[in-house]
Amino acid sequence: SQQGEEDPQALSIQEGENATMNCSYKTSINNLQWYRQNSGRGLVHLILIRSNEREKHSGRLRVTLDTSKKSSSLLITASRAADTASYFCATDGGSSNTGKLIFGQGTTLQVKP
Amino acid sequence: DAGVIQSPRHEVTEMGQEVTLRCKPISGHDYLFWYRQTMMRGLELLIYFNNNVPIDDSGMPEDRFSAKMPNASFSTLKIQPSEPRDSAVYFCASSLGPSGTYNEQFFGPGTRLTVL
């Protein structure tokens, strides 16, 4: 079963607007990660947030984590056409020695120029 | 570093044929993952290795799929015999350490497999 579930499944905005994507998960976690996938390419890591962190920033990206609600959000500010991609959250399932990540189904973001 | 390298990038084969996908992880990475991505099922973890040893193969669909990692710089995913429902993009990824201790995964460009 999917650990991470993204919402919405698809999002279309104008360039310059902010984009917010949400992720819910089911089990405890040590960390939650966000990845981007451009069409026809592999996934690229964007940002990692640890379970004891509530917010993290990286450039135009802002990630929040609410472990009590088992949810996270990714905010992309001042979006650009180049941000058009699919975005995935992934969690480790809560075991510190687990190698694997469990990915959600992703949010497809379209930024119109 | 060249990143994770996968070959071939595209593979078209006929049902019943054997298919072998190849992956070279980033040097020094102890973990290697094989994923399959389809529109219907999303991104699925098939198997992962730690220090060349398979740790979790619970995602391998059936006995037609097998994966090996003979050394730290090479892994294969084999499908024999292939079926049309195996058509997907297969990704290889590697990481320095376990995801549970804050390690990100680095993905290859993927192999697009089409089974006719």
Coordinates of C-alpha atoms in Angstrom, one line a residue:
Chain A
S1 CA 0.0 0.0 0.0
Q2 CA 1.1 3.5 -0.6
Q3 CA 2.7 5.3 2.4
G4 CA 2.5 8.7 0.9
E5 CA -0.6 10.1 -0.8
E6 CA -0.3 13.4 -2.6
D7 CA -3.1 16.0 -3.0
P8 CA -4.1 17.3 -5.4
Q9 CA -3.3 14.8 -8.2
A10 CA -3.0 17.6 -10.7
L11 CA -2.5 21.4 -10.4
S12 CA -2.4 24.1 -13.0
I13 CA -1.4 27.6 -12.2
Q14 CA 0.0 30.7 -13.9
E15 CA 3.6 31.6 -13.8
G16 CA 4.4 33.8 -10.8
E17 CA 1.7 32.1 -8.6
N18 CA 2.5 29.9 -5.7
A19 CA 1.9 26.1 -5.8
T20 CA 1.0 24.1 -2.8
M21 CA 1.1 20.3 -2.8
N22 CA 0.1 18.1 0.2
C23 CA 1.2 14.7 1.3
S24 CA -0.3 12.3 3.9
Y25 CA 1.3 9.2 5.2
K26 CA 0.3 6.4 7.4
T27 CA 3.1 5.2 9.7
S28 CA 5.7 6.9 11.8
I29 CA 8.7 8.3 10.0
N30 CA 12.3 9.4 10.6
N31 CA 12.2 11.7 7.6
L32 CA 10.1 12.7 4.6
Q33 CA 11.6 13.6 1.3
W34 CA 10.2 15.4 -1.8
Y35 CA 11.3 14.6 -5.3
R36 CA 10.6 16.2 -8.7
Q37 CA 10.3 14.3 -12.0
N38 CA 10.4 16.1 -15.3
S39 CA 8.7 14.3 -18.2
G40 CA 10.7 11.4 -19.4
R41 CA 13.4 11.7 -16.8
G42 CA 14.3 10.2 -13.5
L43 CA 13.4 11.6 -10.1
V44 CA 15.5 14.3 -8.6
H45 CA 15.7 14.9 -4.8
L46 CA 14.5 18.3 -3.7
I47 CA 14.5 18.5 0.0
L48 CA 14.5 16.3 3.1
I49 CA 12.8 17.1 6.4
R50 CA 13.4 15.2 9.6
S51 CA 10.7 14.1 11.9
N52 CA 11.8 16.6 14.6
E53 CA 11.6 19.5 12.2
R54 CA 8.5 21.5 11.4
E55 CA 9.6 23.6 8.5
K56 CA 12.5 23.8 6.0
H57 CA 13.4 26.1 3.2
S58 CA 15.5 25.7 0.1
G59 CA 15.4 28.5 -2.4
R60 CA 11.8 28.9 -3.5
L61 CA 10.8 25.7 -1.8
R62 CA 9.2 25.5 1.6
V63 CA 8.3 22.2 3.2
T64 CA 6.3 21.8 6.4
L65 CA 5.8 18.7 8.4
D66 CA 3.1 17.9 10.9
T67 CA 3.8 14.5 12.5
S68 CA 0.6 14.7 14.6
K69 CA -1.5 14.8 11.5
K70 CA 1.0 12.6 9.5
S71 CA 1.1 15.2 6.7
S72 CA 3.5 17.4 4.9
S73 CA 3.2 20.2 2.4
L74 CA 5.5 21.5 -0.4
L75 CA 5.1 25.2 -1.4
I76 CA 6.8 26.5 -4.5
T77 CA 6.8 30.3 -4.5
A78 CA 6.8 32.5 -7.6
S79 CA 6.5 29.5 -9.9
R80 CA 8.1 29.4 -13.3
A81 CA 7.3 27.4 -16.4
A82 CA 10.4 25.3 -15.7
D83 CA 8.7 24.1 -12.5
T84 CA 6.3 22.1 -14.6
A85 CA 6.8 18.5 -13.4
S86 CA 5.5 15.8 -11.2
Y87 CA 6.2 16.0 -7.5
F88 CA 6.4 13.0 -5.1
C89 CA 6.7 12.7 -1.4
A90 CA 8.5 9.7 0.1
T91 CA 8.8 8.3 3.6
D92 CA 11.1 5.8 5.2
G93 CA 8.4 4.0 7.3
G94 CA 10.0 4.9 10.6
S95 CA 12.8 2.4 10.8
S96 CA 16.2 4.0 11.1
N97 CA 17.9 1.1 9.4
T98 CA 15.6 0.7 6.5
G99 CA 17.1 1.3 3.2
K100 CA 14.0 2.0 1.3
L101 CA 11.6 4.9 0.6
I102 CA 7.9 4.5 -0.1
F103 CA 6.7 7.0 -2.7
G104 CA 3.3 8.4 -3.2
Q105 CA 1.4 8.7 -6.5
G106 CA 2.6 12.3 -7.1
T107 CA 1.1 15.6 -8.0
T108 CA 1.4 16.8 -11.6
L109 CA 2.1 20.5 -11.7
Q110 CA 1.6 22.6 -14.8
V111 CA 2.9 26.2 -14.8
K112 CA 1.5 28.2 -17.7
P113 CA 3.8 31.0 -19.0
Chain B
D1 CA 30.6 11.8 -11.1
A2 CA 28.3 10.7 -14.0
G3 CA 25.5 9.8 -11.8
V4 CA 23.5 6.6 -12.0
I5 CA 23.9 5.0 -15.4
Q6 CA 21.3 2.7 -17.0
S7 CA 21.3 0.8 -20.2
P8 CA 19.6 0.5 -22.5
R9 CA 17.5 3.7 -22.5
H10 CA 14.8 2.1 -24.6
E11 CA 14.0 -1.6 -25.2
V12 CA 11.4 -3.0 -27.5
T13 CA 11.0 -6.7 -27.5
E14 CA 8.4 -9.4 -28.2
M15 CA 6.5 -11.4 -25.7
G16 CA 8.4 -14.4 -24.5
Q17 CA 11.8 -12.9 -25.0
E18 CA 14.3 -12.4 -22.2
V19 CA 15.1 -8.8 -21.2
T20 CA 18.1 -7.6 -19.2
L21 CA 18.3 -4.1 -17.8
R22 CA 21.6 -2.8 -16.5
C23 CA 22.6 -0.3 -13.9
K24 CA 25.8 1.3 -12.6
P25 CA 25.3 3.1 -9.3
I26 CA 27.2 6.1 -8.1
S27 CA 30.6 5.1 -6.8
G28 CA 30.7 4.6 -3.1
H29 CA 26.9 4.2 -2.7
D30 CA 26.1 1.2 -0.6
Y31 CA 22.4 0.9 -1.6
L32 CA 20.9 0.2 -4.9
F33 CA 17.2 0.2 -5.8
W34 CA 15.2 -1.0 -8.7
Y35 CA 11.8 0.6 -9.4
R36 CA 9.1 0.2 -12.0
Q37 CA 6.8 3.1 -13.0
T38 CA 3.5 2.9 -14.8
M39 CA 0.6 5.2 -15.1
M40 CA -1.7 2.7 -13.4
R41 CA 0.5 1.7 -10.5
G42 CA 2.8 4.6 -10.1
L43 CA 6.3 4.1 -8.8
E44 CA 6.9 0.7 -7.3
L45 CA 10.0 -0.6 -5.5
L46 CA 10.9 -4.0 -6.9
I47 CA 14.0 -4.8 -4.9
Y48 CA 16.9 -3.2 -3.1
F49 CA 20.5 -4.2 -2.2
N50 CA 22.8 -3.2 0.5
N51 CA 26.5 -3.9 -0.1
N52 CA 25.5 -6.2 -3.0
V53 CA 23.2 -8.3 -0.9
P54 CA 19.4 -8.3 -1.7
I55 CA 17.6 -7.0 1.4
D56 CA 14.0 -6.7 0.3
D57 CA 12.6 -8.3 -2.8
S58 CA 9.0 -8.3 -1.7
G59 CA 8.1 -6.0 -4.6
M60 CA 9.3 -8.4 -7.3
P61 CA 6.1 -9.2 -9.2
E62 CA 6.7 -12.9 -9.8
D63 CA 9.3 -15.5 -10.6
R64 CA 9.8 -14.1 -14.1
F65 CA 11.7 -11.2 -12.5
S66 CA 15.2 -11.6 -11.1
A67 CA 17.9 -9.2 -10.0
K68 CA 21.6 -9.6 -9.3
M69 CA 24.4 -7.4 -8.0
P70 CA 27.6 -9.2 -8.7
N71 CA 29.8 -6.3 -7.5
A72 CA 29.4 -2.8 -6.1
S73 CA 29.4 -1.2 -9.5
F74 CA 26.9 -3.3 -11.5
S75 CA 23.4 -4.6 -11.2
T76 CA 21.0 -6.3 -13.6
L77 CA 17.3 -6.8 -13.6
K78 CA 16.1 -9.7 -15.8
I79 CA 12.7 -10.5 -17.0
Q80 CA 12.3 -14.0 -18.5
P81 CA 9.9 -14.5 -20.2
S82 CA 8.7 -11.0 -20.8
E83 CA 4.9 -10.2 -21.1
P84 CA 3.1 -7.1 -22.5
R85 CA 2.1 -6.1 -18.9
D86 CA 5.8 -5.7 -18.1
S87 CA 5.9 -2.6 -20.3
A88 CA 6.9 0.2 -18.1
V89 CA 9.8 2.6 -17.2
Y90 CA 12.3 0.9 -15.0
F91 CA 14.5 3.1 -12.8
C92 CA 17.6 2.3 -10.9
A93 CA 18.6 4.4 -8.0
S94 CA 21.4 4.5 -5.4
S95 CA 22.1 6.0 -2.1
L96 CA 25.0 6.5 0.2
G97 CA 23.2 5.0 3.2
P98 CA 19.8 3.9 4.4
S99 CA 16.8 6.2 3.8
G100 CA 16.0 5.9 7.5
T101 CA 19.1 7.9 8.4
Y102 CA 18.4 10.8 6.1
N103 CA 20.0 9.7 2.9
E104 CA 18.5 10.8 -0.4
Q105 CA 18.3 8.6 -3.5
F106 CA 19.8 9.4 -6.8
F107 CA 17.9 8.1 -9.8
G108 CA 19.1 7.0 -13.2
P109 CA 17.4 8.2 -16.4
G110 CA 15.4 5.0 -16.6
T111 CA 14.8 2.3 -19.2
R112 CA 11.6 2.4 -21.2
L113 CA 10.6 -1.2 -21.9
T114 CA 7.9 -2.0 -24.4
V115 CA 6.9 -5.7 -24.8
L116 CA 4.8 -6.3 -27.9

